[in-house]
mmCIF file of C-alpha atoms in Angstrom:
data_model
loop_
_atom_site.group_PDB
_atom_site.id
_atom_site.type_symbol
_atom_site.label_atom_id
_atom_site.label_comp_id
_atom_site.label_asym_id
_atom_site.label_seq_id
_atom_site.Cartn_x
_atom_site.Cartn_y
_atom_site.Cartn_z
ATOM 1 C CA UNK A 1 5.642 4.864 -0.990
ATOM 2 C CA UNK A 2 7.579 2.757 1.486
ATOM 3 C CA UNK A 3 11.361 3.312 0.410
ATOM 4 C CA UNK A 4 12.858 1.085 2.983
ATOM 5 C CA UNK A 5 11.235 -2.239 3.021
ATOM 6 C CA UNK A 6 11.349 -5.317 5.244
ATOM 7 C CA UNK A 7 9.565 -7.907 3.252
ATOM 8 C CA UNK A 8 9.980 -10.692 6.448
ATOM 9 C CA UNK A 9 7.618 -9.468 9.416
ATOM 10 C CA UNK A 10 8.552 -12.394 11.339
ATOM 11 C CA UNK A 11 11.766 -14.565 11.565
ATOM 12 C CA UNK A 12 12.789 -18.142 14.332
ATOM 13 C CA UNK A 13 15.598 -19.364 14.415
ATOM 14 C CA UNK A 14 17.010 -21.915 16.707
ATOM 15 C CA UNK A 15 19.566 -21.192 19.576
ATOM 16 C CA UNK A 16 23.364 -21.309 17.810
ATOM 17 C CA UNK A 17 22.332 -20.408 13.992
ATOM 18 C CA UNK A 18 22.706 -17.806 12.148
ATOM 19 C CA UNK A 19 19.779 -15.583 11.955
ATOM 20 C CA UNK A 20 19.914 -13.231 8.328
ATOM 21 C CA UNK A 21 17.024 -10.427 8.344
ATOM 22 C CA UNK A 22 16.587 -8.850 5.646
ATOM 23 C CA UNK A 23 16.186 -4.911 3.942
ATOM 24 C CA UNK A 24 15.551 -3.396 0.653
ATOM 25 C CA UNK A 25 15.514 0.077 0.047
ATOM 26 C CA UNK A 26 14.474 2.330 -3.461
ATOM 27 C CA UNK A 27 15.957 6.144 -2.689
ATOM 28 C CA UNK A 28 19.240 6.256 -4.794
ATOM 29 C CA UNK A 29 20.109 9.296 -2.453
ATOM 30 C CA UNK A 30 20.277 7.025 0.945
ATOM 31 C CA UNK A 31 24.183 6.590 1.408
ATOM 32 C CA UNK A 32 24.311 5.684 5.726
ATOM 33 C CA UNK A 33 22.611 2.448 6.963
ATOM 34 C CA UNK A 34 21.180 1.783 10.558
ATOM 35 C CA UNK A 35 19.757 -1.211 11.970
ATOM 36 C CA UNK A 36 18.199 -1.076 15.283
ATOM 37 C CA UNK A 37 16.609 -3.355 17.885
ATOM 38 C CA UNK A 38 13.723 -3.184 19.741
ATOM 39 C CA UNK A 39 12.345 -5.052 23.104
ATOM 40 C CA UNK A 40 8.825 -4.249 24.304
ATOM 41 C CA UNK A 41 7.768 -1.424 25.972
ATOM 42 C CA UNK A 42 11.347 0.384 25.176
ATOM 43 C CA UNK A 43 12.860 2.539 22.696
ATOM 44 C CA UNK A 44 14.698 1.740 19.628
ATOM 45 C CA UNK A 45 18.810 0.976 20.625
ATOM 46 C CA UNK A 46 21.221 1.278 17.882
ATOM 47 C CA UNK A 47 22.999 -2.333 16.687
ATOM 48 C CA UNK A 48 24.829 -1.507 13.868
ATOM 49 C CA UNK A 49 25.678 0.929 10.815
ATOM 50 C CA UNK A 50 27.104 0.814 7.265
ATOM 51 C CA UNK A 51 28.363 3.728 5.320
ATOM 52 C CA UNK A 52 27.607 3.503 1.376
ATOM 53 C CA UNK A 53 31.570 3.218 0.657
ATOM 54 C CA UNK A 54 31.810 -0.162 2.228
ATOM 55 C CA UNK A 55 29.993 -3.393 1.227
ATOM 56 C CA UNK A 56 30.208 -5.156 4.464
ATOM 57 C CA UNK A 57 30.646 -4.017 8.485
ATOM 58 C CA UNK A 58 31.166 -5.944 11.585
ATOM 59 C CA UNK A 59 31.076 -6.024 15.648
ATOM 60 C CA UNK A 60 31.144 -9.061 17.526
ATOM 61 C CA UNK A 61 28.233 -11.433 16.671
ATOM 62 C CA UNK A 62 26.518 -9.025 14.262
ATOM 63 C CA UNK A 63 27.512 -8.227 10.345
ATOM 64 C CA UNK A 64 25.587 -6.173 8.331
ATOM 65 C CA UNK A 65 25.857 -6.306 4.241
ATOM 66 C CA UNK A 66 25.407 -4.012 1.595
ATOM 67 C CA UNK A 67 24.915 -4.340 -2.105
ATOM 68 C CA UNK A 68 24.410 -1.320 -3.746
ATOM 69 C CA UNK A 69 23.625 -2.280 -6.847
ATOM 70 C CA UNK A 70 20.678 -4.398 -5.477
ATOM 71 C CA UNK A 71 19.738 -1.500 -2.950
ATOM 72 C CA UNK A 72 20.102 -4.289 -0.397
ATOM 73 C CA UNK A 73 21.025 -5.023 2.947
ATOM 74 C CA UNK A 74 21.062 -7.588 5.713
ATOM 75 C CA UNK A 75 22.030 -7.869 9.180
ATOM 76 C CA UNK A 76 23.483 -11.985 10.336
ATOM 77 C CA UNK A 77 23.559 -12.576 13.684
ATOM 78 C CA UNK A 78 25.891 -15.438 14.536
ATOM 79 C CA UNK A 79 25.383 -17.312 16.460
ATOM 80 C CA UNK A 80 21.770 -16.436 17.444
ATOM 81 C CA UNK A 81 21.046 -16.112 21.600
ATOM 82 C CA UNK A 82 17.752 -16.337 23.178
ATOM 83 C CA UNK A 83 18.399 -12.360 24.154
ATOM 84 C CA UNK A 84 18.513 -12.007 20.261
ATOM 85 C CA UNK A 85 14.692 -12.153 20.532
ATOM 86 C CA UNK A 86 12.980 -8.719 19.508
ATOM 87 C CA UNK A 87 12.236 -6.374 16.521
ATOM 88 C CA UNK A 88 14.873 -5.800 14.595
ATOM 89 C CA UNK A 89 14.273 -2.351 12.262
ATOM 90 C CA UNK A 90 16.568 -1.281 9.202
ATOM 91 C CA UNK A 91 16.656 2.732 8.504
ATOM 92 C CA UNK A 92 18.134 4.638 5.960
ATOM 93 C CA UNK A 93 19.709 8.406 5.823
ATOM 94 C CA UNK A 94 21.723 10.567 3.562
ATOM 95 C CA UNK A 95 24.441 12.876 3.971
ATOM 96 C CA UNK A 96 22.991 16.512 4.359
ATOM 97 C CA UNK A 97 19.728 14.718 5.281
ATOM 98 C CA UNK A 98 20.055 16.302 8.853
ATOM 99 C CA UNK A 99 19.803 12.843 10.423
ATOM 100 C CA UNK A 100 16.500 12.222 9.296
ATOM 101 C CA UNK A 101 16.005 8.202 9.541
ATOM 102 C CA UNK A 102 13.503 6.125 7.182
ATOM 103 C CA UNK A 103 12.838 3.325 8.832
ATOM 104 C CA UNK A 104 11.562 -0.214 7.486
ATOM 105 C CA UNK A 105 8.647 -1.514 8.865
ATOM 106 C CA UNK A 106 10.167 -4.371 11.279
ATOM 107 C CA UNK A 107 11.047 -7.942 11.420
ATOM 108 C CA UNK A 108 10.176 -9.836 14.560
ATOM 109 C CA UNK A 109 13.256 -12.343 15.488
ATOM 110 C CA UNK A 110 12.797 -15.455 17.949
ATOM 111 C CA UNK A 111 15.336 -17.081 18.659
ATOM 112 C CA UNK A 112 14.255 -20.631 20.066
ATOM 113 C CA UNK A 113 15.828 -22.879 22.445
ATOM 114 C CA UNK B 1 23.705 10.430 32.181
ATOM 115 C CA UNK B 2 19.755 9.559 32.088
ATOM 116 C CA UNK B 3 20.001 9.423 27.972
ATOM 117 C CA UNK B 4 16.518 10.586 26.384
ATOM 118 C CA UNK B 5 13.662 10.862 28.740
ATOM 119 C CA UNK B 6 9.876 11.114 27.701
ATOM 120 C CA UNK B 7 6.587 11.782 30.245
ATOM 121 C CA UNK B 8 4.471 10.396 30.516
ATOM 122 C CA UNK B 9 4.556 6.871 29.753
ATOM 123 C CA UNK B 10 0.803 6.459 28.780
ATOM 124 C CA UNK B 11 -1.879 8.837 28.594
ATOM 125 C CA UNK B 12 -5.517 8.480 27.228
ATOM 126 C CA UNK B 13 -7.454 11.467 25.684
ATOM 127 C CA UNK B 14 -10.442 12.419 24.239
ATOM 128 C CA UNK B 15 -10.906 13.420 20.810
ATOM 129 C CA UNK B 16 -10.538 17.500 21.098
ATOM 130 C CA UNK B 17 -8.479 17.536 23.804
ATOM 131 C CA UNK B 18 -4.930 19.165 23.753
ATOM 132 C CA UNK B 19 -1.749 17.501 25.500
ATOM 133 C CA UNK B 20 1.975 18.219 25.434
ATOM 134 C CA UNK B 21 3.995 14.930 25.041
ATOM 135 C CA UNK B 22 7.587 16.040 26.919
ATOM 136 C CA UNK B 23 10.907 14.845 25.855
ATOM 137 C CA UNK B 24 14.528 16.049 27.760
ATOM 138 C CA UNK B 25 18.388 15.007 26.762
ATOM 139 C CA UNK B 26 20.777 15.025 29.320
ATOM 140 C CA UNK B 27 23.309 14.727 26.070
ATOM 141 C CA UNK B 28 24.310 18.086 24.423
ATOM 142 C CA UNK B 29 23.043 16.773 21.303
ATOM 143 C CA UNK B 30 21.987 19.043 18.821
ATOM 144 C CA UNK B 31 19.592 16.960 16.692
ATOM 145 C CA UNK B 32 16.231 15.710 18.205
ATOM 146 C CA UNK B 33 13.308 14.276 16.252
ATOM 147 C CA UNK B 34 9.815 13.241 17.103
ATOM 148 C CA UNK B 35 9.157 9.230 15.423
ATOM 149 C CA UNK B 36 5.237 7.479 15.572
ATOM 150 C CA UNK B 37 5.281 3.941 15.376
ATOM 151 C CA UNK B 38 2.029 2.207 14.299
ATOM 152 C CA UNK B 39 1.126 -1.215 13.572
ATOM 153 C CA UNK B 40 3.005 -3.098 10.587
ATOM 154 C CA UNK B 41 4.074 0.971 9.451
ATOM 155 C CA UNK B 42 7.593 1.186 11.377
ATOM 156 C CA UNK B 43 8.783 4.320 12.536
ATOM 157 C CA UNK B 44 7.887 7.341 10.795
ATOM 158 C CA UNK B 45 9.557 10.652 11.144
ATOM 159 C CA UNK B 46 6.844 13.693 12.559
ATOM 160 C CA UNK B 47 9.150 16.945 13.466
ATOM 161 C CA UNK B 48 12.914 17.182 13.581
ATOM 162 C CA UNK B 49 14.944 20.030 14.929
ATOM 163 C CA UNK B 50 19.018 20.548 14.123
ATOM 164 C CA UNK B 51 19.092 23.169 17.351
ATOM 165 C CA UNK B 52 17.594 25.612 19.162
ATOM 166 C CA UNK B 53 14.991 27.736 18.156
ATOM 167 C CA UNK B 54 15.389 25.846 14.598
ATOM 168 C CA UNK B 55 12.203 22.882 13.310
ATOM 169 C CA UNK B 56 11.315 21.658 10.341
ATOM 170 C CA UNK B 57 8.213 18.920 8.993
ATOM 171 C CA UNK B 58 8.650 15.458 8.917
ATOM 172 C CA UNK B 59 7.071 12.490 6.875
ATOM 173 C CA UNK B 60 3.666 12.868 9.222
ATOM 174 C CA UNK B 61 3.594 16.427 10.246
ATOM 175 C CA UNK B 62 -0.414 17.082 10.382
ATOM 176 C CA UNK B 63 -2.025 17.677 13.430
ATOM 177 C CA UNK B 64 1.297 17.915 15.622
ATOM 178 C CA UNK B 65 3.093 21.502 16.846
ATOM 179 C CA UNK B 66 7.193 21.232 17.922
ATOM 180 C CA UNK B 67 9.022 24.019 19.203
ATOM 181 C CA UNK B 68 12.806 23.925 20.287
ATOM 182 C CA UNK B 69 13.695 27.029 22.674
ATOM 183 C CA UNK B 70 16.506 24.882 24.423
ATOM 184 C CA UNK B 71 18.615 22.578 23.715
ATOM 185 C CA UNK B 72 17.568 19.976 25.986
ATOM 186 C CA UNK B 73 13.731 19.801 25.120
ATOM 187 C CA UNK B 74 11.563 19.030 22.348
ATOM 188 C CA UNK B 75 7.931 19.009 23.545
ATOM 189 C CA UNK B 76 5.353 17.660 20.706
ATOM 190 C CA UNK B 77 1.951 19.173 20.795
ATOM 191 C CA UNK B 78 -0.859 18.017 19.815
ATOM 192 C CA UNK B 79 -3.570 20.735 19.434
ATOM 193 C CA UNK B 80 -6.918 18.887 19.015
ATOM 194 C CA UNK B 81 -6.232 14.908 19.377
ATOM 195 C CA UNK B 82 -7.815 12.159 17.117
ATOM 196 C CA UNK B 83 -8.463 8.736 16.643
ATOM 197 C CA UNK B 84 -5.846 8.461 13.956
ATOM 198 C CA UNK B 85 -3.051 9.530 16.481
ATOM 199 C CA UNK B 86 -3.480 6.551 18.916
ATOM 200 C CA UNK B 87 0.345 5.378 18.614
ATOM 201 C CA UNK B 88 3.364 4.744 20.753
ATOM 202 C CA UNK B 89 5.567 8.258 20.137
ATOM 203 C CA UNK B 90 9.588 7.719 20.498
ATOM 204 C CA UNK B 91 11.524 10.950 20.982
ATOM 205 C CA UNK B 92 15.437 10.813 19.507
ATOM 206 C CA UNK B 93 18.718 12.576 19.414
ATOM 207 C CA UNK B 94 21.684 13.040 17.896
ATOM 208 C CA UNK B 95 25.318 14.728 18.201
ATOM 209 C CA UNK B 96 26.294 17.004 15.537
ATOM 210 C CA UNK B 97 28.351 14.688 13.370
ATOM 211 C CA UNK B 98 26.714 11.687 14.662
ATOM 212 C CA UNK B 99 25.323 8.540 13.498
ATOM 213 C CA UNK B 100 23.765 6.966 15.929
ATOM 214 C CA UNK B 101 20.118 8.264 17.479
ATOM 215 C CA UNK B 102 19.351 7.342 20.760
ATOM 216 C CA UNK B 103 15.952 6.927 21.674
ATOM 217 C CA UNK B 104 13.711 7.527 24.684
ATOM 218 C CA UNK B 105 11.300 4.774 26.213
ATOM 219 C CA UNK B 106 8.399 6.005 24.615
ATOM 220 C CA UNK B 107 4.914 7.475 25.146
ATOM 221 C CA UNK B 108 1.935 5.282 24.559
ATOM 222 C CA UNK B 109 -1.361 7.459 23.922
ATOM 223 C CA UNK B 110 -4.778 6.591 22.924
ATOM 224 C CA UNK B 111 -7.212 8.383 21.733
ATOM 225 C CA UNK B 112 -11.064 7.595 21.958
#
């Protein structure tokens, strides 16, 4: 029962545009959303987080949105870079959930020239 | 500040054997959790601890041991290695009242 769910394994976009990945998630309890990215051969690094009480958070290039009533989010990235390129992971947690993370299962972003 | 740091890097066993995968913050942080990630599954959670001396199960707890006697390590144990747990193992923690986990590099094992 996958209860985060990245239906997009693989996104390109080309150098300058906006890049939207997408997340869907079916635990009414999740109320604190992560998105992470990944390069190869390194860990997970944090990118971005939305707390249940807001609809829409933002630093620098990136902007992640939440509707709740969809029990959907997504992460833009504008405008997309070349260094944009990697995996690109949403994860979900509740409060009291002792900062256990459920994770999606991944979209791949390339960013083209 | 080296972050989260995991050894080794790669390791190959053979079905049976027993290894210790280590994992060290530098951080304070009293949360630290154990992830697997696998082919087209994402990450999925194996052991957590909230502090010393304090674990608890995961999504994927079968086959692997955790203990926490300090607050800097979290070894994960696996007692008698399979096929199935071929997968790149990421290591995490957290502050208390944090939101972000950072993760180590990662530990690529195989087993034949």
């Amino acid at each position: 029962d996958q209860q985060v769910k990245q239906n997009s394994p693989s996104l390109s976009v080309q150098e300058g545009r906006i890049s939207i990945l997408n997340c869907d998630y079916t635990n009414s309890m999740f109320d604190y959303f992560l998105w992470y990215k990944k390069y190869p051969a390194e860990g997970p690094t944090f990118l971005i987080s939305i707390s249940s009480i807001k609809d829409k958070n933002e630093d620098g290039r990136f902007t992640v949105f939440l509707n709740k009533s969809a029990k959907h989010l997504s992460l833009h990235i504008v405008p997309s870079q070349p260094g944009d390129s990697a995996v690109y992971f949403c994860a979900a947690t509740f409060t009291g959930g002792g900062n256990k993370l459920t994770f999606g299962t991944g979209t791949q972003l390339k960013v083209e020239l | 500040n080296a972050g989260v740091t995991q050894t080794p890097k790669f390791q190959v066993l053979k079905t049976g054997q027993s290894m210790t995968l280590q994992c060290a913050q530098d951080m304070n942080h009293e949360y630290m959790s154990w992830y697997r990630q696998d082919p087209g599954m994402g990450l999925r959670l194996i052991h957590y601890s909230v502090g010393a001396g304090i674990t608890d199960q995961g999504e994927v707890p079968n086959g692997y041991n955790v203990s926490r006697s300090t607050t800097e390590d979290f070894p994960l144990r696996l007692l008698s290695a399979a096929p199935s747990q071929t997968s790149v193992y990421f290591c995490a923690s957290t502050g208390m009242g944090g939101d972000t986990q950072y993760f180590g590099p990662g530990t690529r094992l195989t087993v034949l």
